[in-house]
């Protein structure tokens, strides 16, 4: 099935001029970027986006990091996009991420881990709607 997933290029990667390198890997993996924009998240936006982690020891640091500079947010479309993008990212902890994954190659630590991707169809739907209006998503017609 063709799925959509939600992706963030996080502040650490934007700061290091890695947007293009990450987009290149997404496209080379056969996923289509069907929506994209750059944002500097407010504290409220970051807190709301990561609401499921509220109360965890890393939550405040995560919100601080995610508001520390601009990010890009994307909707990716393709066959099994959710799982395929998670495989492309590798594990949350870059030390455990497989060779050749985005996090193995670009992430600096568990917190500064360069990319986010939805972990399920339900999160993908929620996360896409959190950042994109329906008319901002532009699937290919050819
Ligand atoms: P992400 O996929 O965006 O989802 C939640 C984020 O919290 C995760 O990537 C990491 O950036 C961060 N995170 C998860 N676990 C930890 C942890 N143990 N320490 C610090 N940051 C974490």
Short mmCIF file of C-alpha atoms and ligand atoms in Angstrom, two decimals:
data_model
loop_
_atom_site.label_atom_id
_atom_site.label_comp_id
_atom_site.label_asym_id
_atom_site.label_seq_id
_atom_site.Cartn_x
_atom_site.Cartn_y
_atom_site.Cartn_z
CA UNK A 1 0.00 0.00 0.00
CA UNK A 2 1.04 3.54 -0.74
CA UNK A 3 1.52 5.36 2.55
CA UNK A 4 2.45 8.82 3.69
CA UNK A 5 4.79 9.52 6.56
CA UNK A 6 5.96 12.65 8.31
CA UNK A 7 9.63 13.63 8.49
CA UNK A 8 11.66 16.38 10.19
CA UNK A 9 15.22 17.46 9.40
CA UNK A 10 16.15 18.61 12.91
CA UNK A 11 18.07 21.76 13.94
CA UNK A 12 21.45 19.98 14.29
CA UNK A 13 21.28 18.81 10.66
CA UNK A 14 19.95 22.12 9.26
CA UNK A 15 22.78 23.91 11.10
CA UNK A 16 25.37 21.64 9.45
CA UNK A 17 23.96 22.21 5.93
CA UNK A 18 22.69 18.65 5.63
CA UNK A 19 19.17 19.33 4.26
CA UNK A 20 20.21 18.47 0.70
CA UNK A 21 22.15 15.36 1.69
CA UNK A 22 19.13 14.06 3.62
CA UNK A 23 16.67 14.90 0.81
CA UNK A 24 19.02 13.12 -1.60
CA UNK A 25 18.90 9.93 0.48
CA UNK A 26 15.11 10.11 0.84
CA UNK A 27 14.69 10.44 -2.93
CA UNK A 28 17.37 7.86 -3.73
CA UNK A 29 15.44 5.42 -1.51
CA UNK A 30 12.45 5.88 -3.82
CA UNK A 31 10.33 7.98 -1.48
CA UNK A 32 8.71 11.11 -2.90
CA UNK A 33 8.71 14.41 -1.02
CA UNK A 34 5.10 15.55 -1.57
CA UNK A 35 5.15 18.49 0.87
CA UNK A 36 7.98 20.50 2.45
CA UNK A 37 8.61 23.72 4.37
CA UNK A 38 11.06 25.36 6.78
CA UNK A 39 9.95 26.45 10.24
CA UNK A 40 11.46 27.67 13.46
CA UNK A 41 9.27 25.86 15.99
CA UNK A 42 7.85 27.72 18.96
CA UNK A 43 8.04 26.11 22.38
CA UNK A 44 4.27 25.45 22.21
CA UNK A 45 4.55 23.76 18.79
CA UNK A 46 7.41 21.52 19.96
CA UNK A 47 5.69 20.63 23.24
CA UNK A 48 2.46 19.76 21.42
CA UNK A 49 4.24 17.72 18.75
CA UNK A 50 6.09 15.66 21.38
CA UNK A 51 3.18 15.56 23.89
CA UNK A 52 3.43 11.75 24.18
CA UNK A 53 6.90 12.17 25.74
CA UNK A 54 5.81 14.76 28.33
CA UNK A 55 7.18 13.83 31.76
CA UNK A 56 10.06 11.73 30.39
CA UNK A 57 13.54 12.77 31.54
CA UNK A 58 14.57 13.90 28.05
CA UNK A 59 11.40 15.91 27.28
CA UNK A 60 12.55 19.42 28.31
CA UNK A 61 15.91 18.99 26.58
CA UNK A 62 14.15 17.68 23.48
CA UNK A 63 11.84 20.73 23.34
CA UNK A 64 14.79 23.08 23.92
CA UNK A 65 16.76 21.41 21.13
CA UNK A 66 13.86 21.34 18.66
CA UNK A 67 13.32 25.10 19.14
CA UNK A 68 17.05 25.95 18.97
CA UNK A 69 17.03 26.65 15.23
CA UNK A 70 15.10 26.10 12.02
CA UNK A 71 13.89 22.67 10.92
CA UNK A 72 12.39 21.40 7.69
CA UNK A 73 9.22 19.33 7.77
CA UNK A 74 8.25 16.97 4.99
CA UNK A 75 5.53 14.56 3.94
CA UNK A 76 6.97 11.48 2.23
CA UNK A 77 4.92 9.21 0.03
CA UNK A 78 5.57 5.71 -1.28
CA UNK A 79 4.99 2.00 -0.90
CA UNK A 80 5.32 1.20 2.84
CA UNK A 81 6.68 4.72 3.39
CA UNK A 82 6.44 4.60 7.20
CA UNK A 83 8.60 1.50 7.66
CA UNK A 84 10.93 2.33 4.79
CA UNK A 85 11.68 5.81 6.12
CA UNK A 86 12.28 4.39 9.61
CA UNK A 87 14.76 1.93 8.10
CA UNK A 88 16.44 4.78 6.21
CA UNK A 89 16.79 6.75 9.49
CA UNK A 90 18.16 3.91 11.62
CA UNK A 91 17.76 3.60 15.37
CA UNK A 92 17.16 6.65 17.60
CA UNK A 93 20.56 6.16 19.21
CA UNK A 94 23.15 6.75 16.47
CA UNK A 95 25.54 4.31 18.16
CA UNK A 96 22.99 1.55 17.51
CA UNK A 97 21.98 2.72 14.03
CA UNK A 98 22.97 0.45 11.13
CA UNK A 99 25.74 1.51 8.76
CA UNK A 100 24.54 3.70 5.94
CA UNK A 101 21.48 4.99 7.79
CA UNK A 102 20.86 8.72 8.22
CA UNK A 103 21.46 8.60 11.96
CA UNK A 104 24.60 6.47 11.72
CA UNK A 105 26.05 8.92 9.22
CA UNK A 106 24.74 12.28 10.46
CA UNK A 107 23.46 12.13 14.05
CA UNK A 108 25.64 13.39 16.89
CA UNK A 109 23.81 11.79 19.85
CA UNK A 110 20.47 10.43 21.04
CA UNK A 111 19.21 14.01 21.40
CA UNK A 112 20.91 15.60 18.40
CA UNK A 113 19.80 12.83 16.11
CA UNK A 114 19.26 14.79 12.87
CA UNK A 115 15.90 13.37 11.76
CA UNK A 116 12.46 12.37 12.94
CA UNK A 117 9.99 10.01 11.29
CA UNK A 118 6.52 8.79 12.24
CA UNK A 119 6.47 5.40 13.98
CA UNK A 120 2.98 4.20 12.93
CA UNK A 121 0.10 4.99 10.57
CA UNK A 122 -1.75 6.73 13.44
CA UNK A 123 1.24 8.95 14.29
CA UNK A 124 1.84 9.70 10.62
CA UNK A 125 -1.72 10.93 10.26
CA UNK A 126 -1.52 13.05 13.41
CA UNK A 127 1.94 14.46 12.64
CA UNK A 128 1.14 15.34 9.01
CA UNK A 129 -2.03 17.16 10.13
CA UNK A 130 -0.06 18.94 12.89
CA UNK A 131 2.09 20.74 10.30
CA UNK A 132 0.32 20.61 6.94
CA UNK A 133 -3.07 21.68 5.60
CA UNK A 134 -4.53 19.37 2.96
CA UNK A 135 -3.84 21.83 0.15
CA UNK A 136 -0.13 21.98 1.05
CA UNK A 137 0.35 18.34 0.06
CA UNK A 138 1.15 17.94 -3.62
CA UNK A 139 1.18 14.33 -4.82
CA UNK A 140 2.67 13.65 -8.27
CA UNK A 141 0.22 13.55 -11.11
CA UNK A 142 2.63 12.13 -13.68
P1 LIG B 1 12.36 11.39 17.63
O1 LIG B 1 12.23 10.32 16.61
O2 LIG B 1 12.16 12.79 17.15
O3 LIG B 1 11.32 11.13 18.81
C1 LIG B 1 11.55 11.57 20.14
C2 LIG B 1 12.91 12.13 20.32
O4 LIG B 1 13.34 12.23 21.65
C3 LIG B 1 13.94 11.23 19.66
O5 LIG B 1 13.82 11.31 18.26
C4 LIG B 1 15.23 11.75 20.27
O6 LIG B 1 15.70 12.93 19.63
C5 LIG B 1 14.76 12.12 21.66
N1 LIG B 1 15.12 11.07 22.61
C6 LIG B 1 14.57 9.85 22.72
N2 LIG B 1 15.13 9.18 23.72
C7 LIG B 1 16.06 9.99 24.26
C8 LIG B 1 16.97 9.88 25.31
N3 LIG B 1 17.07 8.76 26.05
N4 LIG B 1 17.77 10.93 25.57
C9 LIG B 1 17.69 12.05 24.84
N5 LIG B 1 16.85 12.22 23.82
C10 LIG B 1 16.04 11.21 23.53
#
